[in-house]
Coordinates of C-alpha atoms and ligand atoms in Angstrom, one line a residue:
X1 CA -78.0 -72.0 -4.2
X2 CA -80.4 -69.9 -6.0
X3 CA -79.7 -71.4 -10.3
X4 CA -76.9 -73.7 -11.5
X5 CA -76.0 -69.6 -13.1
X6 CA -75.7 -68.5 -8.7
X7 CA -73.3 -71.8 -8.7
X8 CA -71.1 -70.7 -11.0
X9 CA -70.6 -67.2 -10.1
X10 CA -69.1 -69.6 -6.2
X11 CA -70.4 -69.2 -3.1
X12 CA -72.8 -66.2 -2.4
X13 CA -71.7 -63.4 -0.6
X14 CA -73.6 -60.6 2.1
X15 CA -72.7 -58.1 -0.4
X16 CA -74.3 -59.6 -3.7
X17 CA -77.6 -59.3 -1.3
X18 CA -76.5 -56.2 -0.6
X19 CA -75.9 -52.1 -1.1
X20 CA -73.1 -49.9 -1.4
X21 CA -73.8 -46.6 -0.2
X22 CA -70.8 -43.2 -0.9
X23 CA -69.8 -41.2 1.4
X24 CA -67.5 -38.2 0.5
X25 CA -66.7 -36.8 3.7
X26 CA -65.5 -33.5 3.6
X27 CA -68.7 -33.3 2.2
X28 CA -71.6 -34.9 4.1
X29 CA -72.2 -33.4 8.1
X30 CA -69.7 -31.3 9.9
X31 CA -70.4 -32.1 13.4
X32 CA -68.2 -29.2 15.4
X33 CA -68.8 -26.2 12.4
X34 CA -65.3 -26.1 10.8
X35 CA -67.2 -26.4 7.3
X36 CA -66.0 -29.8 6.5
X37 CA -67.5 -32.7 7.4
X38 CA -66.3 -35.2 10.0
X39 CA -66.4 -38.6 11.3
X40 CA -68.7 -37.8 14.1
X41 CA -70.8 -36.1 11.1
X42 CA -70.8 -39.3 9.5
X43 CA -72.0 -40.8 13.1
X44 CA -75.0 -38.4 14.1
X45 CA -76.2 -40.1 9.8
X46 CA -76.2 -43.2 10.3
X47 CA -80.2 -44.0 11.1
X48 CA -80.1 -42.2 7.8
X49 CA -78.8 -44.4 5.8
X50 CA -80.6 -47.6 7.9
X51 CA -83.3 -46.8 7.2
X52 CA -82.8 -46.6 3.9
X53 CA -81.0 -50.2 4.6
X54 CA -77.6 -50.6 2.8
X55 CA -75.5 -53.2 3.8
X56 CA -71.7 -51.1 3.6
X57 CA -70.1 -48.0 3.2
X58 CA -67.6 -46.8 0.5
X59 CA -66.1 -44.3 3.1
X60 CA -63.4 -41.8 0.9
X61 CA -60.2 -41.1 2.2
X62 CA -60.5 -40.0 5.6
X63 CA -56.3 -40.9 6.5
X64 CA -54.0 -37.4 7.4
X65 CA -53.6 -36.0 4.0
X66 CA -52.9 -32.1 3.4
X67 CA -55.7 -32.1 1.3
X68 CA -54.6 -30.9 -2.4
X69 CA -56.9 -33.7 -3.9
X70 CA -59.3 -33.7 -0.9
X71 CA -57.8 -36.7 0.4
X72 CA -56.6 -38.8 -2.5
X73 CA -53.2 -37.5 -1.4
X74 CA -52.8 -39.7 2.4
X75 CA -49.5 -38.4 4.8
X76 CA -49.9 -41.3 6.7
X77 CA -51.7 -44.3 6.2
X78 CA -52.1 -45.3 9.7
X79 CA -53.3 -42.0 10.9
X80 CA -57.1 -39.7 10.6
X81 CA -56.5 -36.4 9.4
X82 CA -57.4 -33.9 12.2
X83 CA -59.8 -32.6 10.5
X84 CA -62.5 -35.9 10.5
X85 CA -61.9 -37.4 13.2
X86 CA -59.7 -39.8 15.9
X87 CA -59.0 -43.0 16.1
X88 CA -62.1 -43.3 18.5
X89 CA -64.0 -41.6 16.7
X90 CA -62.8 -44.3 13.8
X91 CA -63.5 -47.0 16.1
X92 CA -67.0 -45.2 17.2
X93 CA -68.4 -45.4 13.7
X94 CA -67.0 -49.0 12.8
X95 CA -69.0 -50.3 15.9
X96 CA -71.8 -48.0 15.8
X97 CA -72.5 -48.8 12.0
X98 CA -72.5 -53.0 12.5
X99 CA -74.7 -52.5 15.0
X100 CA -77.1 -51.1 12.2
X101 CA -75.9 -54.2 10.0
X102 CA -73.6 -51.4 7.7
X103 CA -70.4 -52.3 6.7
X104 CA -66.9 -50.0 6.7
X105 CA -65.3 -50.1 3.6
X106 CA -61.8 -48.0 3.1
X107 CA -60.5 -45.9 0.7
X108 CA -57.6 -47.5 -0.5
X109 CA -55.3 -44.8 -2.6
X110 CA -51.8 -47.0 -3.3
X111 CA -51.5 -45.8 -6.4
X112 CA -49.7 -42.5 -4.7
X113 CA -48.3 -41.0 -2.1
X114 CA -48.8 -37.4 -1.0
X115 CA -45.7 -35.5 -1.6
X116 CA -45.3 -34.9 2.2
X117 CA -46.3 -38.4 3.3
X118 CA -42.5 -39.3 5.2
X119 CA -41.1 -41.5 2.7
X120 CA -41.7 -38.8 0.1
X121 CA -39.8 -36.5 1.9
X122 CA -36.7 -38.7 2.3
X123 CA -36.5 -39.7 -1.2
X124 CA -36.3 -36.9 -2.1
X125 CA -33.4 -35.7 0.1
X126 CA -30.9 -38.5 -0.9
X127 CA -30.3 -40.8 -4.0
X128 CA -29.8 -43.4 -1.1
X129 CA -31.6 -43.8 1.4
X130 CA -33.2 -46.9 1.4
X131 CA -37.0 -45.5 0.2
X132 CA -35.7 -43.1 -2.4
X133 CA -37.1 -46.6 -4.7
X134 CA -40.4 -46.1 -2.8
X135 CA -40.8 -44.3 -6.4
X136 CA -40.8 -43.4 -9.1
X137 CA -36.9 -41.6 -10.2
X138 CA -35.7 -40.5 -13.4
X139 CA -32.8 -38.3 -15.3
X140 CA -33.7 -35.2 -16.9
X141 CA -33.7 -35.4 -20.3
X142 CA -30.9 -34.5 -22.4
X143 CA -32.1 -31.1 -23.1
X144 CA -32.9 -31.6 -19.4
X145 CA -36.5 -31.4 -20.0
X146 CA -38.6 -34.1 -18.2
X147 CA -38.3 -37.9 -19.5
X148 CA -41.0 -38.2 -21.4
X149 CA -44.0 -35.3 -22.9
X150 CA -46.5 -38.0 -20.1
X151 CA -49.1 -34.9 -19.3
X152 CA -50.8 -35.5 -15.4
X153 CA -54.5 -36.4 -15.0
X154 CA -55.0 -32.6 -13.5
X155 CA -52.6 -31.4 -15.8
X156 CA -49.3 -30.2 -16.3
X157 CA -46.9 -32.1 -17.2
X158 CA -46.4 -35.6 -15.1
X159 CA -43.1 -35.0 -14.4
X160 CA -41.8 -33.1 -11.3
X161 CA -37.9 -31.8 -11.3
X162 CA -36.4 -31.7 -7.9
X163 CA -32.7 -30.0 -8.6
X164 CA -31.1 -31.1 -5.5
X165 CA -31.0 -34.6 -6.5
X166 CA -31.4 -33.4 -10.6
X167 CA -33.9 -36.3 -10.8
X168 CA -37.7 -35.9 -12.1
X169 CA -40.1 -37.8 -10.7
X170 CA -43.9 -39.4 -12.0
X171 CA -46.6 -37.7 -10.0
X172 CA -49.2 -39.1 -12.5
X173 CA -52.2 -37.3 -11.1
X174 CA -49.9 -34.5 -10.0
X175 CA -47.0 -32.6 -8.7
X176 CA -48.4 -33.5 -5.0
X177 CA -49.8 -37.1 -5.2
X178 CA -45.7 -38.9 -6.4
X179 CA -46.8 -42.5 -7.7
X180 CA -45.4 -45.4 -5.7
X181 CA -42.8 -47.9 -6.9
X182 CA -44.4 -51.4 -6.8
X183 CA -42.1 -52.6 -8.3
X184 CA -40.4 -52.1 -4.9
X185 CA -40.6 -55.2 -2.3
X186 CA -40.3 -53.5 0.3
X187 CA -42.7 -51.0 -0.5
X188 CA -45.2 -53.5 -1.5
X189 CA -44.6 -55.4 1.6
X190 CA -46.0 -51.2 4.1
X191 CA -48.3 -51.5 2.0
X192 CA -49.6 -55.2 2.4
X193 CA -48.8 -54.6 6.5
X194 CA -50.5 -50.8 5.9
X195 CA -54.2 -52.9 4.9
X196 CA -53.8 -55.7 7.2
X197 CA -53.5 -53.1 10.6
X198 CA -56.6 -51.3 8.6
X199 CA -58.5 -54.9 7.9
X200 CA -58.1 -56.4 11.7
X201 CA -59.4 -53.4 12.1
X202 CA -63.0 -55.0 11.6
X203 CA -63.5 -52.6 8.1
X204 CA -65.7 -54.5 5.8
X205 CA -63.5 -54.2 2.9
X206 CA -61.8 -51.6 -0.1
X207 CA -62.5 -50.1 -2.8
X208 CA -59.0 -49.7 -4.5
X209 CA -58.0 -46.1 -6.5
X210 CA -56.6 -46.6 -9.5
X211 CA -55.6 -49.8 -8.8
X212 CA -55.3 -50.8 -12.7
X213 CA -52.1 -48.2 -12.7
X214 CA -50.0 -50.0 -10.2
X215 CA -48.4 -52.7 -12.5
X216 CA -47.1 -49.7 -14.9
X217 CA -44.0 -50.0 -17.2
X218 CA -42.9 -45.8 -17.0
X219 CA -39.7 -46.5 -19.9
X220 CA -42.9 -48.6 -22.4
X221 CA -45.3 -45.8 -21.5
X222 CA -47.7 -48.1 -19.9
X223 CA -49.6 -46.7 -17.3
X224 CA -53.1 -48.5 -17.2
X225 CA -53.2 -52.2 -17.0
X226 CA -49.4 -52.8 -16.8
X227 CA -47.3 -56.1 -17.5
X228 CA -46.9 -56.8 -13.4
X229 CA -50.9 -55.5 -12.7
X230 CA -52.0 -59.0 -11.7
X231 CA -48.8 -60.4 -10.2
X232 CA -49.2 -57.6 -7.6
X233 CA -53.2 -57.8 -7.2
X234 CA -52.3 -61.7 -6.7
X235 CA -49.7 -60.6 -4.1
X236 CA -51.8 -58.7 -2.4
X237 CA -54.7 -61.6 -2.2
X238 CA -52.4 -63.8 -0.8
X239 CA -50.9 -61.4 1.8
X240 CA -54.0 -59.1 3.6
X241 CA -57.3 -60.7 1.9
X242 CA -57.5 -64.2 1.5
X243 CA -59.1 -65.9 3.9
X244 CA -61.6 -62.8 5.2
X245 CA -64.8 -62.2 4.4
X246 CA -64.0 -59.0 2.6
X247 CA -65.0 -57.1 0.1
X248 CA -62.5 -55.8 -2.4
X249 CA -64.2 -53.2 -5.8
X250 CA -60.9 -51.9 -7.8
X251 CA -61.5 -48.7 -9.5
X252 CA -59.9 -48.8 -13.2
X253 CA -60.6 -45.6 -16.0
X254 CA -59.0 -48.8 -18.0
X255 CA -61.1 -51.9 -17.6
X256 CA -63.2 -53.7 -20.5
X257 CA -65.3 -57.0 -20.5
X258 CA -62.5 -58.4 -22.4
X259 CA -59.9 -57.9 -19.2
X260 CA -63.1 -57.7 -16.6
X261 CA -62.6 -61.0 -16.0
X262 CA -58.9 -61.1 -15.4
X263 CA -59.7 -59.2 -11.7
X264 CA -62.9 -60.9 -11.1
X265 CA -62.5 -64.1 -12.2
X266 CA -63.4 -66.9 -9.8
X267 CA -60.1 -68.3 -10.2
X268 CA -57.8 -65.4 -10.4
X269 CA -57.9 -64.4 -6.1
X270 CA -57.9 -61.1 -7.0
X271 CA -60.7 -58.0 -6.8
X272 CA -64.6 -59.0 -6.2
X273 CA -65.5 -56.8 -8.0
X274 CA -64.0 -53.9 -10.8
X275 CA -65.3 -50.5 -10.9
X276 CA -65.3 -49.7 -15.3
X277 CA -66.4 -46.1 -17.1
X278 CA -66.9 -47.2 -20.2
X279 CA -70.8 -45.7 -19.4
X280 CA -69.6 -43.0 -18.6
X281 CA -66.5 -41.9 -20.9
X282 CA -68.8 -43.1 -23.9
X283 CA -70.8 -39.9 -23.8
X284 CA -67.2 -38.3 -23.0
X285 CA -65.5 -35.6 -26.0
X286 CA -63.0 -38.2 -28.3
X287 CA -61.0 -35.0 -27.6
X288 CA -61.8 -32.9 -25.4
X289 CA -62.6 -35.2 -22.5
X290 CA -65.2 -35.4 -19.9
X291 CA -65.0 -30.7 -20.7
X292 CA -66.9 -30.9 -23.9
X293 CA -69.4 -34.3 -23.6
X294 CA -71.3 -35.2 -26.6
X295 CA -74.7 -35.6 -26.5
X296 CA -75.9 -38.5 -25.1
X297 CA -76.3 -41.5 -27.2
X298 CA -78.5 -44.5 -25.4
X299 CA -79.0 -46.9 -27.6
X300 CA -74.7 -46.7 -27.5
X301 CA -75.2 -46.2 -23.2
X302 CA -77.1 -49.3 -23.7
X303 CA -74.4 -51.3 -25.8
X304 CA -72.0 -51.3 -23.8
X305 CA -73.5 -51.4 -20.0
X306 CA -75.7 -54.5 -22.1
X307 CA -71.6 -55.9 -22.8
X308 CA -71.0 -55.8 -19.2
X309 CA -74.4 -57.6 -18.3
X310 CA -72.8 -60.1 -20.3
X311 CA -68.8 -60.1 -20.4
X312 CA -69.7 -61.5 -16.1
X313 CA -72.9 -63.0 -16.7
X314 CA -71.6 -66.5 -15.1
X315 CA -68.4 -65.4 -13.9
X316 CA -66.6 -62.5 -11.7
X317 CA -69.8 -59.4 -10.3
X318 CA -70.6 -56.1 -12.0
X319 CA -71.4 -53.2 -9.4
X320 CA -73.7 -50.6 -10.8
X321 CA -73.1 -46.8 -10.6
X322 CA -73.9 -43.9 -12.0
X323 CA -72.7 -41.3 -9.7
X324 CA -69.6 -40.9 -7.6
X325 CA -67.9 -37.5 -6.1
X326 CA -66.2 -37.8 -9.6
X327 CA -69.3 -37.5 -11.6
X328 CA -72.3 -35.4 -12.7
X329 CA -75.0 -35.8 -10.1
X330 CA -76.9 -38.4 -12.1
X331 CA -80.3 -36.4 -12.5
X332 CA -78.7 -33.6 -13.7
X333 CA -76.2 -35.7 -16.9
X334 CA -78.8 -38.6 -17.5
X335 CA -82.0 -37.5 -16.4
X336 CA -84.2 -33.7 -15.9
X337 CA -83.3 -32.2 -13.5
X338 CA -86.0 -29.7 -13.8
X339 CA -89.6 -30.4 -14.2
X340 CA -89.1 -34.7 -14.0
X341 CA -86.4 -34.0 -11.6
X342 CA -87.8 -36.8 -9.2
X343 CA -89.8 -39.0 -12.0
X344 CA -86.6 -39.5 -13.6
X345 CA -84.0 -39.8 -10.9
X346 CA -86.5 -42.6 -10.1
X347 CA -86.6 -44.5 -13.8
X348 CA -82.6 -44.3 -13.7
X349 CA -81.9 -45.6 -9.7
X350 CA -85.0 -48.3 -11.6
X351 CA -82.5 -49.1 -14.2
X352 CA -79.3 -49.8 -12.2
X353 CA -80.7 -51.1 -9.4
X354 CA -82.8 -54.1 -11.6
X355 CA -79.2 -54.9 -13.6
X356 CA -77.4 -58.1 -12.1
X357 CA -74.2 -56.1 -10.0
X358 CA -74.1 -54.4 -6.5
X359 CA -75.7 -50.9 -6.7
X360 CA -73.9 -48.4 -5.2
X361 CA -75.7 -44.8 -4.1
X362 CA -73.6 -41.8 -3.8
X363 CA -74.8 -39.4 -0.8
X364 CA -77.4 -36.8 -1.9
X365 CA -78.2 -39.4 -5.6
X366 CA -81.2 -41.2 -2.6
X367 CA -82.4 -37.3 -2.7
X368 CA -82.2 -36.5 -6.1
X369 CA -79.1 -34.1 -5.4
X370 CA -78.6 -32.2 -9.0
X371 CA -75.3 -30.5 -10.9
X372 CA -74.3 -27.1 -8.9
X373 CA -74.5 -23.9 -11.5
X374 CA -71.0 -21.8 -10.8
X375 CA -70.5 -18.0 -12.2
X376 CA -66.4 -18.1 -11.5
X377 CA -63.3 -19.9 -11.2
X378 CA -63.2 -18.8 -7.3
X379 CA -66.2 -20.8 -6.8
X380 CA -64.4 -24.4 -7.7
X381 CA -62.8 -25.8 -5.8
X382 CA -61.4 -29.3 -7.4
X383 CA -57.5 -29.9 -8.0
X384 CA -58.0 -31.2 -11.0
X385 CA -60.5 -28.7 -12.2
X386 CA -58.5 -25.6 -11.2
X387 CA -55.7 -27.3 -12.9
X388 CA -57.0 -27.6 -16.4
X389 CA -59.0 -24.7 -16.2
X390 CA -55.6 -23.2 -16.4
X391 CA -54.6 -25.5 -19.2
X392 CA -57.0 -24.2 -21.6
X393 CA -56.7 -20.6 -20.0
X394 CA -53.0 -21.0 -21.9
X395 CA -54.9 -22.8 -24.9
X396 CA -57.2 -19.6 -25.7
X397 CA -60.0 -20.9 -24.4
X398 CA -62.6 -18.1 -22.6
X399 CA -63.6 -19.0 -18.9
X400 CA -67.3 -18.9 -19.7
X401 CA -66.8 -22.1 -21.6
X402 CA -64.5 -23.6 -20.2
X403 CA -66.7 -23.4 -16.8
X404 CA -70.2 -24.0 -18.8
X405 CA -67.8 -27.5 -19.2
X406 CA -67.1 -27.7 -15.6
X407 CA -70.9 -26.8 -14.9
X408 CA -71.5 -30.5 -16.6
X409 CA -69.3 -32.5 -15.8
X410 CA -66.2 -31.2 -13.4
X411 CA -66.3 -32.5 -10.4
X412 CA -67.5 -30.3 -7.6
X413 CA -71.0 -31.2 -8.5
X414 CA -70.7 -34.2 -6.7
X415 CA -68.7 -32.4 -3.5
X416 CA -71.3 -29.4 -3.1
X417 CA -72.9 -30.3 0.8
X418 CA -74.9 -32.6 1.3
X419 CA -78.6 -31.2 1.7
X420 CA -79.7 -32.5 4.8
X421 CA -83.0 -30.1 5.0
X422 CA -83.8 -26.2 3.9
X423 CA -81.9 -24.4 6.6
X424 CA -78.4 -22.3 6.1
X425 CA -75.4 -23.4 4.5
X426 CA -78.6 -27.3 4.3
X427 CA -78.4 -28.5 7.4
X428 CA -74.5 -29.2 6.7
X429 CA -72.6 -27.0 9.2
X430 CA -73.4 -24.1 10.9
X431 CA -70.3 -22.8 10.0
X432 CA -68.8 -21.7 6.4
X433 CA -69.2 -24.4 4.1
X434 CA -65.4 -25.6 2.2
X435 CA -67.5 -25.1 -0.6
X436 CA -70.9 -23.6 -1.3
X437 CA -74.0 -25.6 -0.8
X438 CA -76.2 -25.5 -4.3
X439 CA -79.0 -22.8 -3.5
X440 CA -81.2 -25.8 -4.6
X441 CA -81.3 -26.7 -1.2
X442 CA -84.3 -24.7 0.0
X443 CA -86.2 -27.1 -2.2
X444 CA -83.8 -30.3 -2.2
X445 CA -83.2 -31.8 1.1
X446 CA -83.5 -34.9 3.3
X447 CA -85.7 -33.6 5.7
X448 CA -88.5 -32.7 2.8
X449 CA -87.8 -35.7 0.1
X450 CA -88.4 -38.0 3.1
X451 CA -91.2 -36.5 4.1
X452 CA -92.6 -37.2 1.3
X453 CA -94.3 -40.7 0.3
X454 CA -93.9 -40.2 -3.2
X455 CA -89.9 -38.6 -2.0
X456 CA -86.6 -40.3 -3.8
X457 CA -86.3 -41.4 0.0
X458 CA -89.0 -44.0 -0.3
X459 CA -88.4 -45.5 -3.9
X460 CA -84.7 -46.1 -3.5
X461 CA -85.7 -47.9 0.3
X462 CA -88.4 -50.0 -1.7
X463 CA -85.7 -50.9 -4.4
X464 CA -82.8 -51.4 -1.7
X465 CA -85.7 -53.9 -0.3
X466 CA -86.6 -55.8 -3.2
X467 CA -83.6 -57.3 -3.7
X468 CA -82.8 -58.2 -0.7
X469 CA -86.4 -60.4 -1.3
X470 CA -85.9 -61.7 -4.2
X471 CA -83.1 -63.8 -5.0
X472 CA -84.8 -62.8 -9.5
X473 CA -82.7 -59.3 -8.4
X474 CA -79.3 -60.5 -7.3
X475 CA -78.7 -63.4 -8.9
X476 CA -80.8 -63.8 -12.2
X477 CA -80.0 -63.6 -16.1
X478 CA -79.7 -60.2 -17.5
X479 CA -81.6 -60.6 -20.9
X480 CA -82.2 -56.8 -22.7
X481 CA -84.8 -55.5 -25.7
X482 CA -85.3 -53.0 -27.2
X483 CA -81.5 -52.5 -28.1
X484 CA -81.7 -49.7 -31.1
X485 CA -84.9 -47.9 -29.5
X486 CA -83.2 -44.9 -28.7
X487 CA -85.4 -44.0 -26.1
X488 CA -86.3 -46.8 -24.3
X489 CA -84.4 -49.1 -21.5
X490 CA -86.0 -52.9 -21.3
X491 CA -85.0 -56.5 -20.4
X492 CA -85.9 -58.9 -18.4
X493 CA -84.3 -61.1 -15.0
X494 CA -85.2 -64.5 -15.1
X495 CA -84.5 -67.4 -12.4
X496 CA -86.1 -70.5 -12.7
X497 CA -89.7 -69.6 -12.3
X498 CA -89.4 -66.4 -11.1
X499 CA -89.0 -63.7 -14.3
X500 CA -88.6 -59.8 -14.0
X501 CA -89.6 -57.3 -16.5
X502 CA -87.9 -53.5 -16.2
X503 CA -89.3 -51.2 -19.2
X504 CA -88.1 -47.2 -18.5
X505 CA -89.0 -44.1 -20.6
X506 CA -85.4 -42.3 -20.9
X507 CA -87.1 -39.1 -22.1
X508 CA -89.0 -36.6 -21.0
X509 CA -91.9 -37.3 -23.4
X510 CA -94.5 -39.7 -23.6
X511 CA -94.7 -42.2 -25.9
X512 CA -95.4 -45.5 -27.8
X513 CA -93.6 -48.2 -27.3
X514 CA -94.0 -51.6 -29.4
X515 CA -93.4 -54.4 -27.0
X516 CA -90.6 -56.7 -27.8
X517 CA -92.4 -60.2 -28.0
X518 CA -89.6 -61.4 -25.0
X519 CA -91.3 -59.1 -22.7
X520 CA -95.3 -59.9 -23.4
X521 CA -96.6 -60.2 -19.8
X522 CA -99.1 -61.1 -17.3
X523 CA -98.4 -60.5 -13.8
X524 CA -97.9 -58.5 -10.7
X525 CA -96.6 -54.3 -10.2
X526 CA -93.4 -54.7 -8.6
X527 CA -92.7 -50.8 -8.3
X528 CA -93.1 -48.0 -10.9
X529 CA -92.8 -44.5 -10.8
X530 CA -96.1 -43.5 -12.5
X531 CA -99.5 -46.4 -11.7
X532 CA -98.9 -49.7 -10.9
X533 CA -98.5 -52.4 -14.4
X534 CA -98.6 -55.5 -14.5
X535 CA -99.3 -57.0 -17.5
X536 CA -97.2 -55.4 -20.8
X537 CA -98.7 -56.6 -24.6
X538 CA -98.6 -54.5 -27.7
X539 CA -97.7 -51.5 -28.1
X540 CA -97.8 -49.0 -24.8
X541 CA -98.0 -45.4 -24.1
X542 CA -95.2 -44.8 -21.4
X543 CA -95.1 -41.4 -19.7
X544 CA -91.7 -38.7 -19.5
X545 CA -89.7 -40.8 -17.8
X546 CA -92.1 -44.1 -16.8
X547 CA -90.5 -46.6 -14.9
X548 CA -91.7 -49.9 -13.8
X549 CA -91.1 -53.8 -13.2
X550 CA -93.9 -56.6 -13.5
X551 CA -93.2 -60.3 -12.6
X552 CA -94.1 -62.2 -13.6
Ligands
LIG1 C1 -59.3 -41.2 -8.6 C2 -60.1 -40.9 -7.0 O1 -61.8 -41.1 -7.2 C3 -60.4 -38.8 -7.3 O2 -61.0 -39.1 -6.8 C4 -58.8 -39.0 -7.6 O3 -58.1 -37.9 -7.3 C5 -58.0 -40.2 -8.0 N1 -58.2 -41.0 -8.2 C6 -56.9 -39.3 -8.0 O4 -56.2 -40.6 -6.7

């Protein structure tokens, strides 16, 4: 135990000190030239991840799937997608990762299955089949139309008609992703058995896809954080997770600082962490959502992150991230992917990794990969982008306007292949990639970055290593400063006699920063993306995107 605060948060866990790394298998490394990343490809790159220092991989879905949503539509929960490999490959991945001190955290996608799952095929064929009730069916409205006006996340109605049985099923994301009916106890049992089967293989935990949707009350129009959610999560915990030393992170687009501890409070026996998106959605248009980003507002962004740090200060635990496979590249969104690409990417990493919680790095972030600039809708592959494109065109939106939005905030930005080298296809494949590589791979790639001592990889290595040696980074109390400053992020972390001062200039301009009293310090430079800084007082000049950590 390091402090009373740690005691309040319970026994220190391995994942408090670890850094997670997300792999989107389709885009990571292709070993057999079919243009699609695969598990042997991941194994071939494990040394890269060991060198980075990560503690676990969050592996996006590798299960059998028709890939309508690149694996977030599972047709067999206990099979590996043939294009990704075999069970033998998967077992080798777990073993080889473990040999490097890395756990494998699987993606659990159980709000919905694929429409080609044998459960759904049987369910749609006969209403008296016991698995019919594994899905959410409703009769048509009196006019024969859908039971409600609910829209699907990926465009169109959320209700999909099956003429053979005269009923609609709920596909909250898309027709290819029918929602599972969690109110059916047999379905829940099948899911728990499946989870135990994977856990018994020695995986390190689960990231749970859109988990806050499973307690929905469809007829009341409640989808997120519905009335049955926590009952099911507690049952799941009892039946699968209890007594195992694994990590769980539940994805929720609805969770707020007010509801977070219902999931991850120490007395709840549900999850270890949530992936919350309040800081992401803060940058979206209130009406048009992600397709029309609003100008970045640092004060609002800090307020959201501060609220989360405060809400989970003594109980629960934060996940820390700016990127994943659904989000734009962080350096393009929050930094500068032009002249200050490296400096701004280091600044963003400093802020995230120095907050209290477990940081997650998304593949390619460690070398500062950027958004891509597609010019034609045919270049996009994402079901969400294509579904909303169809809706937007029907609403009279000009294709180029939609594409501009998709290039800014669309999901394919994160899904262009990992840039390993300056070679053709970025060293990702020797075939034709399933989605185009970003042309900037000639400059931005692992080989180039890792050979540069001032590169990003080296900086991430330092950040990840520091958390293993400095308990204050893991457990220290968080105190924000300069909350209303529109350009600078500043906070301290304090653990007993140890104190860290973190300052970051979020702009591409040189500026004068009036150091608030609580930040005045003299100490030792722990990390910085310009020259070392070991003291702070009065008025200091911050360089564009400068960030530093002083231990005092
Ligand atoms: C969230 C996942 O991160 C996203 O990629 C997916 O499309 C939806 N859930 C539906 O599974």
